[in-house]
Short mmCIF file of C-alpha atoms in Angstrom, two decimals:
data_model
loop_
_atom_site.label_atom_id
_atom_site.label_comp_id
_atom_site.label_asym_id
_atom_site.label_seq_id
_atom_site.Cartn_x
_atom_site.Cartn_y
_atom_site.Cartn_z
CA UNK A 1 41.33 88.03 226.99
CA UNK A 2 39.86 91.53 226.98
CA UNK A 3 37.40 92.75 229.57
CA UNK A 4 35.21 95.84 229.66
CA UNK A 5 33.99 96.55 233.17
CA UNK A 6 31.12 98.96 233.97
CA UNK A 7 32.03 101.37 231.17
CA UNK A 8 30.42 104.79 231.41
CA UNK A 9 30.92 107.30 228.59
CA UNK A 10 29.63 110.77 227.75
CA UNK A 11 29.56 112.79 224.54
CA UNK A 12 29.65 116.22 226.11
CA UNK A 13 26.66 116.18 228.48
CA UNK A 14 25.01 113.24 226.71
CA UNK A 15 25.28 109.87 228.44
CA UNK A 16 26.21 107.40 225.68
CA UNK A 17 27.13 104.37 227.78
CA UNK A 18 25.70 103.94 231.26
CA UNK A 19 26.96 100.51 232.32
CA UNK A 20 28.57 98.25 229.71
CA UNK A 21 30.45 95.10 230.66
CA UNK A 22 31.62 92.30 228.40
CA UNK A 23 34.37 89.71 228.21
CA UNK A 24 36.03 88.74 224.94
CA UNK A 25 37.84 85.38 224.76
CA UNK A 26 41.22 84.89 223.11
CA UNK A 27 39.65 83.44 219.98
CA UNK A 28 36.29 83.06 218.28
CA UNK A 29 33.61 85.56 217.29
CA UNK A 30 31.56 87.68 219.67
CA UNK A 31 28.57 89.65 218.37
CA UNK A 32 27.54 92.92 220.00
CA UNK A 33 23.96 93.55 219.00
CA UNK A 34 21.32 96.15 219.70
CA UNK A 35 19.09 98.78 218.16
CA UNK A 36 20.26 102.05 216.60
CA UNK A 37 21.92 104.36 219.15
CA UNK A 38 22.15 101.55 221.71
CA UNK A 39 25.87 102.21 222.24
CA UNK A 40 27.46 99.55 220.06
CA UNK A 41 29.81 101.80 218.09
CA UNK A 42 30.66 103.76 221.23
CA UNK A 43 31.71 100.51 222.91
CA UNK A 44 34.12 99.73 220.06
CA UNK A 45 35.57 103.24 220.27
CA UNK A 46 36.14 102.78 223.99
CA UNK A 47 37.95 99.48 223.44
CA UNK A 48 40.17 100.94 220.70
CA UNK A 49 40.96 104.00 222.82
CA UNK A 50 39.30 106.60 220.59
CA UNK A 51 36.89 107.61 223.39
CA UNK A 52 37.83 108.09 227.05
CA UNK A 53 35.91 106.47 229.88
CA UNK A 54 34.18 108.60 232.50
CA UNK A 55 34.31 105.56 234.78
CA UNK A 56 34.89 101.83 234.50
CA UNK A 57 37.88 100.20 232.86
CA UNK A 58 39.14 98.16 229.93
CA UNK A 59 41.68 95.42 230.64
CA UNK A 60 43.72 93.31 228.24
CA UNK A 61 45.25 90.14 229.68
CA UNK A 62 44.70 91.64 233.13
CA UNK A 63 46.46 94.92 232.29
CA UNK A 64 44.44 98.14 232.67
CA UNK A 65 44.48 100.09 229.40
CA UNK A 66 43.76 103.46 231.04
CA UNK A 67 46.05 106.04 229.47
CA UNK A 68 46.94 103.67 226.63
CA UNK A 69 46.67 105.52 223.30
CA UNK A 70 44.93 104.07 220.23
CA UNK A 71 48.36 103.61 218.62
CA UNK A 72 49.65 101.66 221.61
CA UNK A 73 46.52 99.51 221.59
CA UNK A 74 47.22 98.63 217.96
CA UNK A 75 50.73 97.58 218.99
CA UNK A 76 49.10 95.40 221.64
CA UNK A 77 46.98 93.79 218.92
CA UNK A 78 43.66 95.65 219.31
CA UNK A 79 42.62 96.76 215.82
CA UNK A 80 39.45 98.65 214.85
CA UNK A 81 37.75 98.45 211.43
CA UNK A 82 35.35 101.42 211.64
CA UNK A 83 31.89 101.80 210.18
CA UNK A 84 31.99 103.34 206.71
CA UNK A 85 35.30 101.69 205.71
CA UNK A 86 37.30 104.96 205.83
CA UNK A 87 39.60 104.03 202.94
CA UNK A 88 41.98 106.42 201.20
CA UNK A 89 40.13 106.57 197.91
CA UNK A 90 42.99 107.92 195.76
CA UNK A 91 45.50 105.37 197.05
CA UNK A 92 45.66 101.92 195.49
CA UNK A 93 44.26 98.86 197.18
CA UNK A 94 47.76 97.70 198.09
CA UNK A 95 48.75 101.12 199.43
CA UNK A 96 45.68 101.08 201.70
CA UNK A 97 46.64 97.65 202.97
CA UNK A 98 50.22 98.73 203.63
CA UNK A 99 48.98 101.72 205.63
CA UNK A 100 47.23 99.26 207.92
CA UNK A 101 50.47 97.38 208.45
CA UNK A 102 52.63 100.45 209.06
CA UNK A 103 53.46 99.58 212.67
CA UNK A 104 54.45 96.06 211.60
CA UNK A 105 56.52 97.07 208.57
CA UNK A 106 59.79 95.92 210.16
CA UNK A 107 58.34 92.55 211.15
CA UNK A 108 59.68 89.50 209.34
CA UNK A 109 56.06 88.40 208.81
CA UNK A 110 55.02 91.69 207.14
CA UNK A 111 55.07 90.34 203.59
CA UNK A 112 53.51 87.06 204.68
CA UNK A 113 50.62 89.00 206.21
CA UNK A 114 50.00 90.81 202.91
CA UNK A 115 50.03 87.48 201.07
CA UNK A 116 47.60 86.10 203.65
CA UNK A 117 45.21 89.01 203.03
CA UNK A 118 45.36 88.37 199.29
CA UNK A 119 44.71 84.67 199.88
CA UNK A 120 41.67 85.54 201.99
CA UNK A 121 40.41 88.16 199.52
CA UNK A 122 41.55 87.12 196.00
CA UNK A 123 39.58 89.99 194.50
CA UNK A 124 41.87 92.44 196.27
CA UNK A 125 44.89 90.73 194.71
CA UNK A 126 43.30 91.18 191.28
CA UNK A 127 42.70 94.88 191.98
CA UNK A 128 45.82 95.69 193.99
CA UNK A 129 46.86 98.51 191.64
CA UNK A 130 43.41 100.11 191.37
CA UNK A 131 42.43 103.18 193.40
CA UNK A 132 40.43 102.01 196.41
CA UNK A 133 37.75 104.57 195.59
CA UNK A 134 36.96 102.71 192.35
CA UNK A 135 36.01 99.47 194.14
CA UNK A 136 32.47 98.25 194.70
CA UNK A 137 30.99 98.48 198.19
CA UNK A 138 31.75 94.85 198.92
CA UNK A 139 35.32 95.16 197.65
CA UNK A 140 35.84 98.27 199.76
CA UNK A 141 34.68 96.36 202.83
CA UNK A 142 37.14 93.57 201.98
CA UNK A 143 39.87 96.19 201.74
CA UNK A 144 38.90 97.72 205.09
CA UNK A 145 39.00 94.33 206.82
CA UNK A 146 42.23 93.44 205.02
CA UNK A 147 43.81 96.70 206.17
CA UNK A 148 42.89 95.76 209.74
CA UNK A 149 44.45 92.32 209.31
CA UNK A 150 47.70 93.91 208.14
CA UNK A 151 48.19 95.16 211.71
CA UNK A 152 48.35 91.49 212.80
CA UNK A 153 45.55 91.78 215.38
CA UNK A 154 44.89 89.57 218.35
CA UNK A 155 41.49 91.29 218.68
CA UNK A 156 39.73 92.62 215.57
CA UNK A 157 36.82 95.03 216.08
CA UNK A 158 34.52 95.28 213.04
CA UNK A 159 31.75 97.89 213.02
CA UNK A 160 28.65 97.36 210.83
CA UNK A 161 30.40 95.24 208.22
CA UNK A 162 27.18 94.52 206.31
CA UNK A 163 26.02 98.13 206.02
CA UNK A 164 24.87 98.92 202.48
CA UNK A 165 25.94 95.57 201.01
CA UNK A 166 23.90 93.15 198.91
CA UNK A 167 22.77 89.98 200.74
CA UNK A 168 25.09 87.72 198.73
CA UNK A 169 28.06 89.94 199.62
CA UNK A 170 27.03 90.00 203.28
CA UNK A 171 27.05 86.21 203.34
CA UNK A 172 30.56 86.15 201.86
CA UNK A 173 31.86 88.71 204.35
CA UNK A 174 30.62 86.68 207.30
CA UNK A 175 32.34 83.62 205.83
CA UNK A 176 35.58 85.62 205.62
CA UNK A 177 35.21 86.63 209.27
CA UNK A 178 34.79 83.01 210.26
CA UNK A 179 38.04 82.18 208.43
CA UNK A 180 39.85 84.99 210.27
CA UNK A 181 38.59 83.77 213.65
CA UNK A 182 39.78 80.25 212.83
CA UNK A 183 43.35 81.60 212.81
CA UNK A 184 43.42 82.33 216.56
CA UNK A 185 42.08 85.87 216.27
CA UNK A 186 39.32 87.11 218.55
CA UNK A 187 36.72 89.07 216.55
CA UNK A 188 34.09 91.44 217.94
CA UNK A 189 31.44 92.36 215.39
CA UNK A 190 28.84 95.08 215.75
CA UNK A 191 25.81 94.28 213.64
CA UNK A 192 22.22 95.39 213.13
CA UNK A 193 21.61 92.23 211.08
CA UNK A 194 21.06 90.21 214.22
CA UNK A 195 20.13 86.96 212.50
CA UNK A 196 23.39 86.89 210.53
CA UNK A 197 25.44 87.89 213.55
CA UNK A 198 24.00 85.21 215.84
CA UNK A 199 24.51 82.54 213.19
CA UNK A 200 28.21 83.28 212.68
CA UNK A 201 29.13 84.19 216.27
CA UNK A 202 30.20 81.91 219.09
CA UNK A 203 29.19 84.36 221.82
CA UNK A 204 26.95 87.42 221.93
CA UNK A 205 26.18 90.40 224.13
CA UNK A 206 23.10 92.59 223.84
CA UNK A 207 23.28 96.29 224.58
CA UNK A 208 20.20 98.46 225.10
CA UNK A 209 20.31 102.21 225.75
CA UNK A 210 23.90 102.09 226.91
CA UNK A 211 23.51 99.09 229.20
CA UNK A 212 24.48 95.48 228.54
CA UNK A 213 21.40 93.39 229.25
CA UNK A 214 22.27 89.85 228.15
CA UNK A 215 25.38 87.80 227.41
CA UNK A 216 25.87 84.16 226.53
CA UNK A 217 26.48 81.77 223.71
CA UNK A 218 25.05 82.86 220.39
CA UNK A 219 22.91 79.73 220.20
CA UNK A 220 21.40 80.42 223.63
CA UNK A 221 20.51 83.97 222.65
CA UNK A 222 19.00 82.79 219.37
CA UNK A 223 16.65 80.61 221.41
CA UNK A 224 15.87 83.28 224.03
CA UNK A 225 12.19 84.32 223.70
CA UNK A 226 12.95 87.94 224.61
CA UNK A 227 15.70 88.15 221.98
CA UNK A 228 13.48 86.49 219.39
CA UNK A 229 10.72 89.02 219.94
CA UNK A 230 12.90 92.12 220.20
CA UNK A 231 15.54 91.45 217.55
CA UNK A 232 14.55 88.52 215.34
CA UNK A 233 10.91 89.42 214.73
CA UNK A 234 9.70 86.02 215.91
#
């Protein structure tokens, strides 16, 4: 279980997170939703160790992660798939995947993990020798998620997975995420497509202007009149 407690973060003098708290279970999908600039991406960066806290704390299985580098967090199973995919365009699909698994390269399950990624994303297997930069947007997103899976995460953070993708591809990507979560991986997704996120997620937290305002089951939030009006256009 991972817990974020009263996180407060600044970018220079700008207050990005004022008071963010959330609890992520050991398995299942949690959606972090909110408007643009609400603090969703910043929250993921705090969890993965890219951004330091001004106050508050992040704990994994009861252990405070203060001072724990992003690399160490990956070793602990906290893996971040950033917005924009951030692939190495001139490297092949398989080379990109292997970069994601670098810290696990001596593990006996290393090759099995690669095979698992190809089973989950058959299109990547078909294009394993192509430069990643030649892939379509949807294929690049598959590669980005697959690269994250190569690190054998216990907690997978996925930022704006649907950004710039066609609706049919978005639907497929959410189905892939559900398959990943079914394999005892906890997944935290940041999404502006609130309807999609609340349909696929088990739990959800809403963040508004750097403050978490609501948390609960995804079904409860879907039925919440305030959420319907503010985020679902109902």
